[in-house]
mmCIF file of C-alpha atoms in Angstrom:
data_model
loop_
_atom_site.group_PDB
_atom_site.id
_atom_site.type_symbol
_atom_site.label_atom_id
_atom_site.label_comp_id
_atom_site.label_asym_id
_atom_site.label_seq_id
_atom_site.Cartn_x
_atom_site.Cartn_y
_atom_site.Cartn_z
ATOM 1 C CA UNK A 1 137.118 100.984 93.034
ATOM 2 C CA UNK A 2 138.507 99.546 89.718
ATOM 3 C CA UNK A 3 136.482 97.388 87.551
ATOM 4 C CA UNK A 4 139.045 95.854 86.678
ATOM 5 C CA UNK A 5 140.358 93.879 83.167
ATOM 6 C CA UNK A 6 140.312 90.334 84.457
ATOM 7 C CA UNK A 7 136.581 88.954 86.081
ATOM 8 C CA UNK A 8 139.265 90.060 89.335
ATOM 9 C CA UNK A 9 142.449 91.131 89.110
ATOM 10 C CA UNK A 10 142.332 94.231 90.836
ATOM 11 C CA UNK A 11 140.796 93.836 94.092
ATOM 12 C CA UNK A 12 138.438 96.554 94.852
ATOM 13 C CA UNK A 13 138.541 95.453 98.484
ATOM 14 C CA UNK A 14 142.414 96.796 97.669
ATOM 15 C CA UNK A 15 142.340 100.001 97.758
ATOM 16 C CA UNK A 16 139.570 100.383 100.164
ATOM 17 C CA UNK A 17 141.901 98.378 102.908
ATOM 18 C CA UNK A 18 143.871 101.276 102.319
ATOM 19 C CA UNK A 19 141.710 103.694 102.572
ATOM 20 C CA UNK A 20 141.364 103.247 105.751
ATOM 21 C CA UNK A 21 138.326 103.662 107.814
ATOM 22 C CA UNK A 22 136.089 100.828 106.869
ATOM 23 C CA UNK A 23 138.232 97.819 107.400
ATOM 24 C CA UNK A 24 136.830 95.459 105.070
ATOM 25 C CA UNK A 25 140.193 93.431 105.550
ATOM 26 C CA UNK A 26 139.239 90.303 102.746
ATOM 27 C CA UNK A 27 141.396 88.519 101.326
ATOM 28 C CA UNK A 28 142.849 89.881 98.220
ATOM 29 C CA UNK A 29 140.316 89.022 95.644
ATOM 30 C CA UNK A 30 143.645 88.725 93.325
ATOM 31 C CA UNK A 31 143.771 85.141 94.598
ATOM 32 C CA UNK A 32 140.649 84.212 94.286
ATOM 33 C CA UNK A 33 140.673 82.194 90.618
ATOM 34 C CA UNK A 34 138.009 83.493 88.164
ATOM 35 C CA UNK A 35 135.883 80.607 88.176
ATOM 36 C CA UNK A 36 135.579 79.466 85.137
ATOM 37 C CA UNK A 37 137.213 81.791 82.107
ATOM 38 C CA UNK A 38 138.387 79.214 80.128
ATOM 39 C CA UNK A 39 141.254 79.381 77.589
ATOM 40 C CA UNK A 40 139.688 79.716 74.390
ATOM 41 C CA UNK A 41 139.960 83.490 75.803
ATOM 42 C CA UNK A 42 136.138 83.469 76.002
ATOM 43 C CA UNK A 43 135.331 85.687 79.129
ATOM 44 C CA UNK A 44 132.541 83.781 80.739
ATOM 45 C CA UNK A 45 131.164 84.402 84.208
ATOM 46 C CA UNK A 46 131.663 80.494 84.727
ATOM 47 C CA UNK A 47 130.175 77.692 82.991
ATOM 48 C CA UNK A 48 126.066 77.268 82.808
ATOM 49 C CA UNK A 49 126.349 75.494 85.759
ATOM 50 C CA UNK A 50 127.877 73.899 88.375
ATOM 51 C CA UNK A 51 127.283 71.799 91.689
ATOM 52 C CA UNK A 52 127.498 74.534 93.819
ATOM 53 C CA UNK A 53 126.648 77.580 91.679
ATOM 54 C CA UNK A 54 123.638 76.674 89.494
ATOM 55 C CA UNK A 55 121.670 78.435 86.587
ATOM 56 C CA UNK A 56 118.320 79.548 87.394
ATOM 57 C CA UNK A 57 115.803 80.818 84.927
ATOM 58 C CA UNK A 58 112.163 82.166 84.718
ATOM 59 C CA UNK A 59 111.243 78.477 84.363
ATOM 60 C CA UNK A 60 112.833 77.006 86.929
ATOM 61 C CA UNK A 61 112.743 80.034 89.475
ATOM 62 C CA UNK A 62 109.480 79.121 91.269
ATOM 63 C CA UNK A 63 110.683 76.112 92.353
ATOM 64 C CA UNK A 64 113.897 76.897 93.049
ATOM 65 C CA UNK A 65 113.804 80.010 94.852
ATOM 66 C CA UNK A 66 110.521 80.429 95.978
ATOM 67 C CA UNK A 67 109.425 76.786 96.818
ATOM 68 C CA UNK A 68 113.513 76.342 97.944
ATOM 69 C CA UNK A 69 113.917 74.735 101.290
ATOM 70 C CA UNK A 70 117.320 76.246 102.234
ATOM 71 C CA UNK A 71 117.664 80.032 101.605
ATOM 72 C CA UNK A 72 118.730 80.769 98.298
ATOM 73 C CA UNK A 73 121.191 83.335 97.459
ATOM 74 C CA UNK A 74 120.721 84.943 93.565
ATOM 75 C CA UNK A 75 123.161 86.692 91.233
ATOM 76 C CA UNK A 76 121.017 87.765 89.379
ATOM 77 C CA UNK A 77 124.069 89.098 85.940
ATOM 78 C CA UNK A 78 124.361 89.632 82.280
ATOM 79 C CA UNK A 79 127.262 88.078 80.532
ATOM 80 C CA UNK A 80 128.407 91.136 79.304
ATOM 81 C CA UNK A 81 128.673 93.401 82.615
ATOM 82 C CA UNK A 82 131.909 93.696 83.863
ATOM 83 C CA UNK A 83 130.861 94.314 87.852
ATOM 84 C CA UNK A 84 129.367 90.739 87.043
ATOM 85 C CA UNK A 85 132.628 89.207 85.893
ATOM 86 C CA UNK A 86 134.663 91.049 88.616
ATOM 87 C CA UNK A 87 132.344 89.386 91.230
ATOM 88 C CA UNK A 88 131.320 86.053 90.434
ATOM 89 C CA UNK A 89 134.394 84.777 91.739
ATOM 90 C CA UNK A 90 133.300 85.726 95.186
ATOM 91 C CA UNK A 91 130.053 84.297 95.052
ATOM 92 C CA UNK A 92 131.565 81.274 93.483
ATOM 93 C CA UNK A 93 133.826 80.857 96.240
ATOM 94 C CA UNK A 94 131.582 81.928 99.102
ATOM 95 C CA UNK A 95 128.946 79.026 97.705
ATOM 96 C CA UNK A 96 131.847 76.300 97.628
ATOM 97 C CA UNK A 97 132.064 76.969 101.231
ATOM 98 C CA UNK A 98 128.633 77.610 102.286
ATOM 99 C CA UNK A 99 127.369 74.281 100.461
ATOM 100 C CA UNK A 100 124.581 72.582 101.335
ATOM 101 C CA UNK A 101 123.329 75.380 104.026
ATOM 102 C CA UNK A 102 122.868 78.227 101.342
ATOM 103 C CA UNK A 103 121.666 77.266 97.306
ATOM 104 C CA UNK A 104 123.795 79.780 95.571
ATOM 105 C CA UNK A 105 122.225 80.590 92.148
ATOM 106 C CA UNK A 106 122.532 83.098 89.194
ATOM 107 C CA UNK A 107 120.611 84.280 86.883
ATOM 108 C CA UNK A 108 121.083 85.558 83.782
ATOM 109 C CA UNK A 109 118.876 88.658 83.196
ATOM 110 C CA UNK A 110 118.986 89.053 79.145
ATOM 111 C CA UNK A 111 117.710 85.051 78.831
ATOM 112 C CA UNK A 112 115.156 85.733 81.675
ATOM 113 C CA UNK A 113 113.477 88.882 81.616
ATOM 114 C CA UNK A 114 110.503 88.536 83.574
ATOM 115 C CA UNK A 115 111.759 87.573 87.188
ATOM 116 C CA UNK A 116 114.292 90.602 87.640
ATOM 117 C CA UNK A 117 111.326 92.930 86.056
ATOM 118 C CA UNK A 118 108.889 90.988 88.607
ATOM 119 C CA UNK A 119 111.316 91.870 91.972
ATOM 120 C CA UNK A 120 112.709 95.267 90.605
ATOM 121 C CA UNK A 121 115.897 94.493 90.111
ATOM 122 C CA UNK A 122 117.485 97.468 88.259
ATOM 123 C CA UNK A 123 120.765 97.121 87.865
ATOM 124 C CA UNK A 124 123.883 94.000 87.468
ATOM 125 C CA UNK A 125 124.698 92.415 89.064
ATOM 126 C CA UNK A 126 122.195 92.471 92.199
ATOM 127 C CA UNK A 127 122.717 90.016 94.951
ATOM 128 C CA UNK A 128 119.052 88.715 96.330
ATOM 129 C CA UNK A 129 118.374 86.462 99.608
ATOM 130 C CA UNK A 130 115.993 84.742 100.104
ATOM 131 C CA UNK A 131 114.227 82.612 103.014
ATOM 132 C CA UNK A 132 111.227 81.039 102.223
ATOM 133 C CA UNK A 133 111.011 81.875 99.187
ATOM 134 C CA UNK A 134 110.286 85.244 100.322
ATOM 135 C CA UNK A 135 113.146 87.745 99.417
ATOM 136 C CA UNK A 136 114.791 89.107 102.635
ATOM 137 C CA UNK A 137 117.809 91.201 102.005
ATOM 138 C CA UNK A 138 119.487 92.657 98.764
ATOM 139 C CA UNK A 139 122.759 94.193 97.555
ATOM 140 C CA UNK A 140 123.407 95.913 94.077
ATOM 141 C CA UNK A 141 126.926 96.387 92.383
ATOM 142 C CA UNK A 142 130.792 95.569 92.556
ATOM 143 C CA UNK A 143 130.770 95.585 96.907
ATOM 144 C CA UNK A 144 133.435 94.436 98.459
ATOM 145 C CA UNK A 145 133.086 90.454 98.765
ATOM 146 C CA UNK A 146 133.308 91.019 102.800
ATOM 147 C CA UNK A 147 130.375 92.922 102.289
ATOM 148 C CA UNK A 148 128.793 90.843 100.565
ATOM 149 C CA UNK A 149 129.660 87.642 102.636
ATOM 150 C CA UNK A 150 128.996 89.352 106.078
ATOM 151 C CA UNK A 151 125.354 89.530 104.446
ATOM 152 C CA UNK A 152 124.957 86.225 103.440
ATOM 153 C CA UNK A 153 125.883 85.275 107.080
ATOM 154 C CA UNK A 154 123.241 87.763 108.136
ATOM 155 C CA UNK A 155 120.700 85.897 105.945
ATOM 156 C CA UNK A 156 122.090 82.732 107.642
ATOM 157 C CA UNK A 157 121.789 83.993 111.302
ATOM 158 C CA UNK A 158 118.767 86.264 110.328
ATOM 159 C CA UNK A 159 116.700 85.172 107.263
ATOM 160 C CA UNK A 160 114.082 83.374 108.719
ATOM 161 C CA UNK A 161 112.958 85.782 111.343
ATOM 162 C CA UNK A 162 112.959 88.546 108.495
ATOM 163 C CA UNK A 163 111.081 86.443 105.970
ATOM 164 C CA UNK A 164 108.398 85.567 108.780
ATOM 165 C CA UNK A 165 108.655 88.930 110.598
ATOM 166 C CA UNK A 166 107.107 90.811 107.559
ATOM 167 C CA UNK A 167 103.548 90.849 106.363
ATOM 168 C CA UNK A 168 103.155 89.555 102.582
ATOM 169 C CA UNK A 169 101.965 91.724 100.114
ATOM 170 C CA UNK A 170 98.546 90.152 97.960
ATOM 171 C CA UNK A 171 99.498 91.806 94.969
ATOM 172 C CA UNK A 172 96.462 90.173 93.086
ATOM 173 C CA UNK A 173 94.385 92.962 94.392
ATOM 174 C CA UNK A 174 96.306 95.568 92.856
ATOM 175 C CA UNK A 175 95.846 93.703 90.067
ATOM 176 C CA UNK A 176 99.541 92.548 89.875
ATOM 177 C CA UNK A 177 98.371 89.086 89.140
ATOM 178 C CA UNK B 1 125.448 100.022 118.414
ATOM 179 C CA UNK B 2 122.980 101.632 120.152
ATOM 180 C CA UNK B 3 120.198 102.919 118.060
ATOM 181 C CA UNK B 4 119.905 105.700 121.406
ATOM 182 C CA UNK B 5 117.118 107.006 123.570
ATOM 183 C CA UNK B 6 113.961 108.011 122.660
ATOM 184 C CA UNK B 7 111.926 105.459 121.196
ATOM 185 C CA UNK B 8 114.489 103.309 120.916
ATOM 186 C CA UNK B 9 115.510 102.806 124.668
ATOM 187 C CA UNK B 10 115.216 98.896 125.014
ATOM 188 C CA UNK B 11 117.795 98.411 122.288
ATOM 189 C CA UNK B 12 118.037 95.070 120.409
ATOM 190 C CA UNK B 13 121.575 96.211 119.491
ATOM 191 C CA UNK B 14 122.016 96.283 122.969
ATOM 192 C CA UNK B 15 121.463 92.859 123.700
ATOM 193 C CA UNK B 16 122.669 91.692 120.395
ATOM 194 C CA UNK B 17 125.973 92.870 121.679
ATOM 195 C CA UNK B 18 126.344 90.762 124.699
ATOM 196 C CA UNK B 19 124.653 87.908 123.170
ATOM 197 C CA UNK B 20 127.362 87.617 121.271
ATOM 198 C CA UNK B 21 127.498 86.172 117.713
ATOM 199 C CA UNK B 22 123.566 84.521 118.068
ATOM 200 C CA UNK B 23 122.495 87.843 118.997
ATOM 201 C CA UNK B 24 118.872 86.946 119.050
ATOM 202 C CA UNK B 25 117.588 87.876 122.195
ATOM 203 C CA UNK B 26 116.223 91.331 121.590
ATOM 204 C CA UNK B 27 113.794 92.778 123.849
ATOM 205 C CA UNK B 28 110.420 91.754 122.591
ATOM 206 C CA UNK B 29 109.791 94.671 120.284
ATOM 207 C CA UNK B 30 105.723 94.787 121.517
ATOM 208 C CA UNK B 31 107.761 96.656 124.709
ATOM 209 C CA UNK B 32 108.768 99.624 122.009
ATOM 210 C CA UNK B 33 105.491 102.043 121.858
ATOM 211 C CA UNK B 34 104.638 102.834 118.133
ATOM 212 C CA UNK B 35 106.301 105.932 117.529
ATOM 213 C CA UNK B 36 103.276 108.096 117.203
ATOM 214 C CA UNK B 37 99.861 106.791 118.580
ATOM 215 C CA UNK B 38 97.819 109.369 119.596
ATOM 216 C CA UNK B 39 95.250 109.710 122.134
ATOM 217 C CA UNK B 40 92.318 108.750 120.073
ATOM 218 C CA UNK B 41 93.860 105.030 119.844
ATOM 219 C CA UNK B 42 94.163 105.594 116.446
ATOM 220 C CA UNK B 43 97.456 103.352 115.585
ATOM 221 C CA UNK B 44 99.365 105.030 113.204
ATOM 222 C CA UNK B 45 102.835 104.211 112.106
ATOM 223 C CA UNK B 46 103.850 107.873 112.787
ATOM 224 C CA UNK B 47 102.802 111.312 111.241
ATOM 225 C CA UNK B 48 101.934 111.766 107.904
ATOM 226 C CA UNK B 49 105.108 113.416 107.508
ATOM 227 C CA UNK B 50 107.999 114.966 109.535
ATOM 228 C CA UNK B 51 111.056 116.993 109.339
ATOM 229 C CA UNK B 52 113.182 114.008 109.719
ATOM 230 C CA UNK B 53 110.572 110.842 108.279
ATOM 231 C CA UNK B 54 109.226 112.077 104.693
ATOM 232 C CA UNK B 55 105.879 110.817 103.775
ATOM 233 C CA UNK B 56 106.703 109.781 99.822
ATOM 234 C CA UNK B 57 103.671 108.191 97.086
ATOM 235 C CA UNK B 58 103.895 107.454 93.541
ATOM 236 C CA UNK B 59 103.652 110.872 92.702
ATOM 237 C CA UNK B 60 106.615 112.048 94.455
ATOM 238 C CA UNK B 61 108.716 109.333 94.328
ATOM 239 C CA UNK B 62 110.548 110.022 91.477
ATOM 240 C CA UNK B 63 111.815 113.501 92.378
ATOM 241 C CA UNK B 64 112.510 112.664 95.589
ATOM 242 C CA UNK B 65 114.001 109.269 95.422
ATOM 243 C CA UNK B 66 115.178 108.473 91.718
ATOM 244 C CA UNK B 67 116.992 112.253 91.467
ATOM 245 C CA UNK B 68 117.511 112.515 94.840
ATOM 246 C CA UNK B 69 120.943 114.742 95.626
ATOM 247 C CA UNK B 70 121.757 112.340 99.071
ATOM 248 C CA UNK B 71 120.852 108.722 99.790
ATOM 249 C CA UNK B 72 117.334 107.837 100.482
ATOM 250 C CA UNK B 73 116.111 105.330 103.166
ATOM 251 C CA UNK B 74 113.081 104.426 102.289
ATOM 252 C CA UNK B 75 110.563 102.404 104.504
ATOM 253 C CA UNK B 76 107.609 100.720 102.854
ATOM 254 C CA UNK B 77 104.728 100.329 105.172
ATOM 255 C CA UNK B 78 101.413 99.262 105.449
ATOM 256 C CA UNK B 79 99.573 101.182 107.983
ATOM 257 C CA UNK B 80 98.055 97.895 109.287
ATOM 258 C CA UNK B 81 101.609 95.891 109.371
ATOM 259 C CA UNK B 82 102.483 95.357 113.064
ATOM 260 C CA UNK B 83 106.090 94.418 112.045
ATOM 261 C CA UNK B 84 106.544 98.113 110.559
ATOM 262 C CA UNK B 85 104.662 99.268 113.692
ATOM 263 C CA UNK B 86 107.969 97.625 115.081
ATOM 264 C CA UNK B 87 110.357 99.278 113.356
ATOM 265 C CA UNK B 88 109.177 102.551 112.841
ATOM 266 C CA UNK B 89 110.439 104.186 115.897
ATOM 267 C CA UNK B 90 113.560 103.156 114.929
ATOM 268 C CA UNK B 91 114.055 104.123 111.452
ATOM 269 C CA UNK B 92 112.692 107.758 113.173
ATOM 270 C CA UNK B 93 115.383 107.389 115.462
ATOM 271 C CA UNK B 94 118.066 106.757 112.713
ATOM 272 C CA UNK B 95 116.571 109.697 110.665
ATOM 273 C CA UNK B 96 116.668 111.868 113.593
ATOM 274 C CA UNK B 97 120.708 110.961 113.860
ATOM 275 C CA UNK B 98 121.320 111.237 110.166
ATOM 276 C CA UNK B 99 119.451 114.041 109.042
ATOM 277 C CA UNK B 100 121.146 115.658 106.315
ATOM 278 C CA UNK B 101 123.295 113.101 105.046
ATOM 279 C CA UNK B 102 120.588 110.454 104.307
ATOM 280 C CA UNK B 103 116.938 111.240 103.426
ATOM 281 C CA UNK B 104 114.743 109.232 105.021
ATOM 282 C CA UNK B 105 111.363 108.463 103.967
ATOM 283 C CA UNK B 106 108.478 106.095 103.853
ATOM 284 C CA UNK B 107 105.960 105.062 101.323
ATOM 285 C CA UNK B 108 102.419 103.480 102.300
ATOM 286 C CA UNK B 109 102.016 100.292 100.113
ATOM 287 C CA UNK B 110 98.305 100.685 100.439
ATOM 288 C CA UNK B 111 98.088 104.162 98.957
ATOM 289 C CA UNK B 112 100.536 103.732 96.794
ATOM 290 C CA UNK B 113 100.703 100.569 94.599
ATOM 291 C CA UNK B 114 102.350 101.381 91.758
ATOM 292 C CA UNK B 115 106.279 101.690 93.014
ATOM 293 C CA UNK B 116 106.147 98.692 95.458
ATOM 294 C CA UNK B 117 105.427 96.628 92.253
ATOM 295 C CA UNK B 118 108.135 98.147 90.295
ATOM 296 C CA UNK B 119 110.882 97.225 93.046
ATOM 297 C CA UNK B 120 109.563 94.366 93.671
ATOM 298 C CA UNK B 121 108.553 94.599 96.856
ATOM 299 C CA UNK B 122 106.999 91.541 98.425
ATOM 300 C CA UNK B 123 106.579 92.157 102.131
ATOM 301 C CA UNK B 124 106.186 95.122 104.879
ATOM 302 C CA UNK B 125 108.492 96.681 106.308
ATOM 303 C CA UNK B 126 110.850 96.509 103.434
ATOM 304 C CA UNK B 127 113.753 98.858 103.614
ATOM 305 C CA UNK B 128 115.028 100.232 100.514
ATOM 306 C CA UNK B 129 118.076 102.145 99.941
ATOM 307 C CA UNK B 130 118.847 104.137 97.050
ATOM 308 C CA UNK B 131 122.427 106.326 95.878
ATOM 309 C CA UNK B 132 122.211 108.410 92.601
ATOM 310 C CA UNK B 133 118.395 107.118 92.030
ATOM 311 C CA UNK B 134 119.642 103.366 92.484
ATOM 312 C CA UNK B 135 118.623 100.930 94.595
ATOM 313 C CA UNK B 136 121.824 99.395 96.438
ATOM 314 C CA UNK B 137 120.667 98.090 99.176
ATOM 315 C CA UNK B 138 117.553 96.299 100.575
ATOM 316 C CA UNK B 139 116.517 94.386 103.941
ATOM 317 C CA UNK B 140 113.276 93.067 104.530
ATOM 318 C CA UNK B 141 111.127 92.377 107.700
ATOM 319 C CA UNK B 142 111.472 93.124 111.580
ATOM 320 C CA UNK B 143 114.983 92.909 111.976
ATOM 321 C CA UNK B 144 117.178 94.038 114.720
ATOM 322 C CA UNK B 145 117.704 97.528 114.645
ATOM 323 C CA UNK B 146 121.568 97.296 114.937
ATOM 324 C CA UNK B 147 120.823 95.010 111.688
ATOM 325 C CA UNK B 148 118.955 97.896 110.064
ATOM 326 C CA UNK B 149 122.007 100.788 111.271
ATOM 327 C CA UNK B 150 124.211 98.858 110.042
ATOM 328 C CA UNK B 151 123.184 98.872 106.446
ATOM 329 C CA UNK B 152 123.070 102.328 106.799
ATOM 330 C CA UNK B 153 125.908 102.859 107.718
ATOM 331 C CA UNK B 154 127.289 100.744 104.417
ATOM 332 C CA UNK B 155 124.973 102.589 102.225
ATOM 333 C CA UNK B 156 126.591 106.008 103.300
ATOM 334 C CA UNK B 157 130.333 104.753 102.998
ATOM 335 C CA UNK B 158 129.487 102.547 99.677
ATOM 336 C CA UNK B 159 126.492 103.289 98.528
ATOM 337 C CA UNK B 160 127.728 105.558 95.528
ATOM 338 C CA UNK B 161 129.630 103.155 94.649
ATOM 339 C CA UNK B 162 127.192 99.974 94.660
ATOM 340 C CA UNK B 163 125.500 102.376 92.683
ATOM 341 C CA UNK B 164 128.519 103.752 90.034
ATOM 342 C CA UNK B 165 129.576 99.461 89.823
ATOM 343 C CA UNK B 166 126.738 98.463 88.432
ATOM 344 C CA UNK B 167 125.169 97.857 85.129
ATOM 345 C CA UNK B 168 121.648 99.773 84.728
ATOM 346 C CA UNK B 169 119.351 97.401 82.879
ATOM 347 C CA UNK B 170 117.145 98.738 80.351
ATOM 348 C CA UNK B 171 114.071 97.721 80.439
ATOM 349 C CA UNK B 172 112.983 99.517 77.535
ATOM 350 C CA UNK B 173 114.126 96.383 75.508
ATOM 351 C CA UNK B 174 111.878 94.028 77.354
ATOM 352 C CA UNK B 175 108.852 96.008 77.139
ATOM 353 C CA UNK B 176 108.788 97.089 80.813
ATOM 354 C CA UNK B 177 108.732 100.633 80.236
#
C-alpha cells in the first residue's frame, strides 16, 4: 500500500484489487476528490468544518460524542500525517452519504490531547464508533475505505446491541477519575 | 462462517447467514455453556490460562503484546461480566483454529487496571487487536461471533499494514508518558 503524494491519488485499495484474494473491489479512491485541499497549495485534511464532517475537540467531545444521539463516527488525525490526508476523503465521502443517520467527526489530536490519551488511541489516524456514547468498534491506519465503510455499516446494523451488550467499566475506583 | 463445534455449536453466524443482511437472530447466547465452569459452580470465564487462550496482566503485557512476533487477540474481561461469559467460548474456539498465526489472549480488567486505562477501554468484553505492538483493530461488546471472525480475519490479511499506515503518536510531548 502506497501512501501516496496527493491526500489520494494512489488508491491503496489498487493494488490490493489486484492482489487478489481479499476482494475489497471499491471504487478507485483516485476519483474520490480530496475534500478540501485548496489552491493556495496548502495541504489541508479539509476545512475546520463542514455540515457533514465536523470538528470535534476536548471541549466539545462530551457532548458530542458521548451525550450524541445518533452514533458518532471519529477520525480522530493530525494535520501533518499523511495516512490522514490519504483517507479523509473516504470518510468525507462516506459521511455525505450516511448524513443524518451517522455524525461523522474528526478530531485533531495535536489541538486536543486529552481525549485520544483518555481512549488509547495510539496511532493516526484511528477511526472510533461510537453508540451511546459508549465506543463500540475501532480501526487504526490507511485501510482500505471498503474496510472501513463495511464497519461503519456494522456500527449501523450492530452498534447498539454492542454498546448495551457490554458491562461499563467505573473507572473512578481505580482511581481513573 | 461457522465459528465450528465445540462450544460454539449453536452458531450466530449460522443464523446470521440465512437471516440475511439483518442478521440478528442469533441463538440466545445464555444457550452457549461458559466455556469452563467447573463442578464446584464456580463461574469462571475459562482457565487461568491455556495452550491456545493466554492469561496476560500488566506485567506481561508488554512482552507479550507490544513486542509480540504475530498478532495478538486480546479479550478484556471481567470475571463477573456475563457478556464476556458470552463470548468466551468463542474467542477459545477461534484461538483453537488459529493457533500459531494469531496469539490469543485475555486480560482481567479487575486484576489488572493499569492497561485497560491506557487503551482506553470502557466496557467488557472489549476485543483488542494488535500487529507489530499496535492496536489496529477493536470491537466492543457481545457481538455475533461471525462479527468477531471476521475482524480476525482482516487483522491477519491487513493488520501489518493498519499498523505500518499509521502515524505513532508520541505521547511523550503531552506528558502521558
Amino acid at each position: 500500500m502506497k501512501p501516496g503524494s496527493g491526500p489520494a491519488d494512489q488508491s491503496p485499495a489498487g493494488s490490493a484489487g489486484e492482489a487478489g484474494k481479499k476482494a475489497v473491489d471499491i471504487t478507485p479512491l483516485a476519483t474520490v476528490p480530496p475534500g478540501d485541499a485548496d489552491a493556495s497549495g496548502v495541504v489541508s485534511p479539509g476545512p475546520e468544518s463542514s455540515p457533514e464532517l465536523i470538528e470535534v475537540t476536548d471541549i466539545t467531545w462530551e457532548s458530542t460524542v458521548e451525550k450524541g444521539k445518533v452514533p458518532v463516527a471519529v477520525m480522530f488525525y493530525s494535520p501533518t500525517c499523511a495516512f490522514c490526508h490519504q483517507m479523509e476523503p473516504y470518510f468525507r465521502e462516506f459521511a455525505r452519504t450516511l448524513k443524518g443517520s451517522v455524525l461523522f467527526a474528526r478530531l485533531n489530536i495535536l489541538t486536543s490531547t486529552w481525549t485520544p490519551e483518555r481512549y488509547g488511541v495510539r496511532s493516526t489516524p484511528t477511526f472510533k464508533f461510537f453508540c451511546d456514547g459508549k465506543p463500540v468498534q475501532e480501526i487504526v491506519g490507511a485501510v482500505y475505505p471498503a474496510i472501513l465503510k463495511r464497519i461503519i455499516d456494522d456500527v449501523l446494523v450492530h452498534g447498539k446491541e454492542c454498546a448495551k451488550n457490554s458491562t461499563a467499566i467505573d473507572y473512578e475506583i481505580t482511581g481513573y477519575g
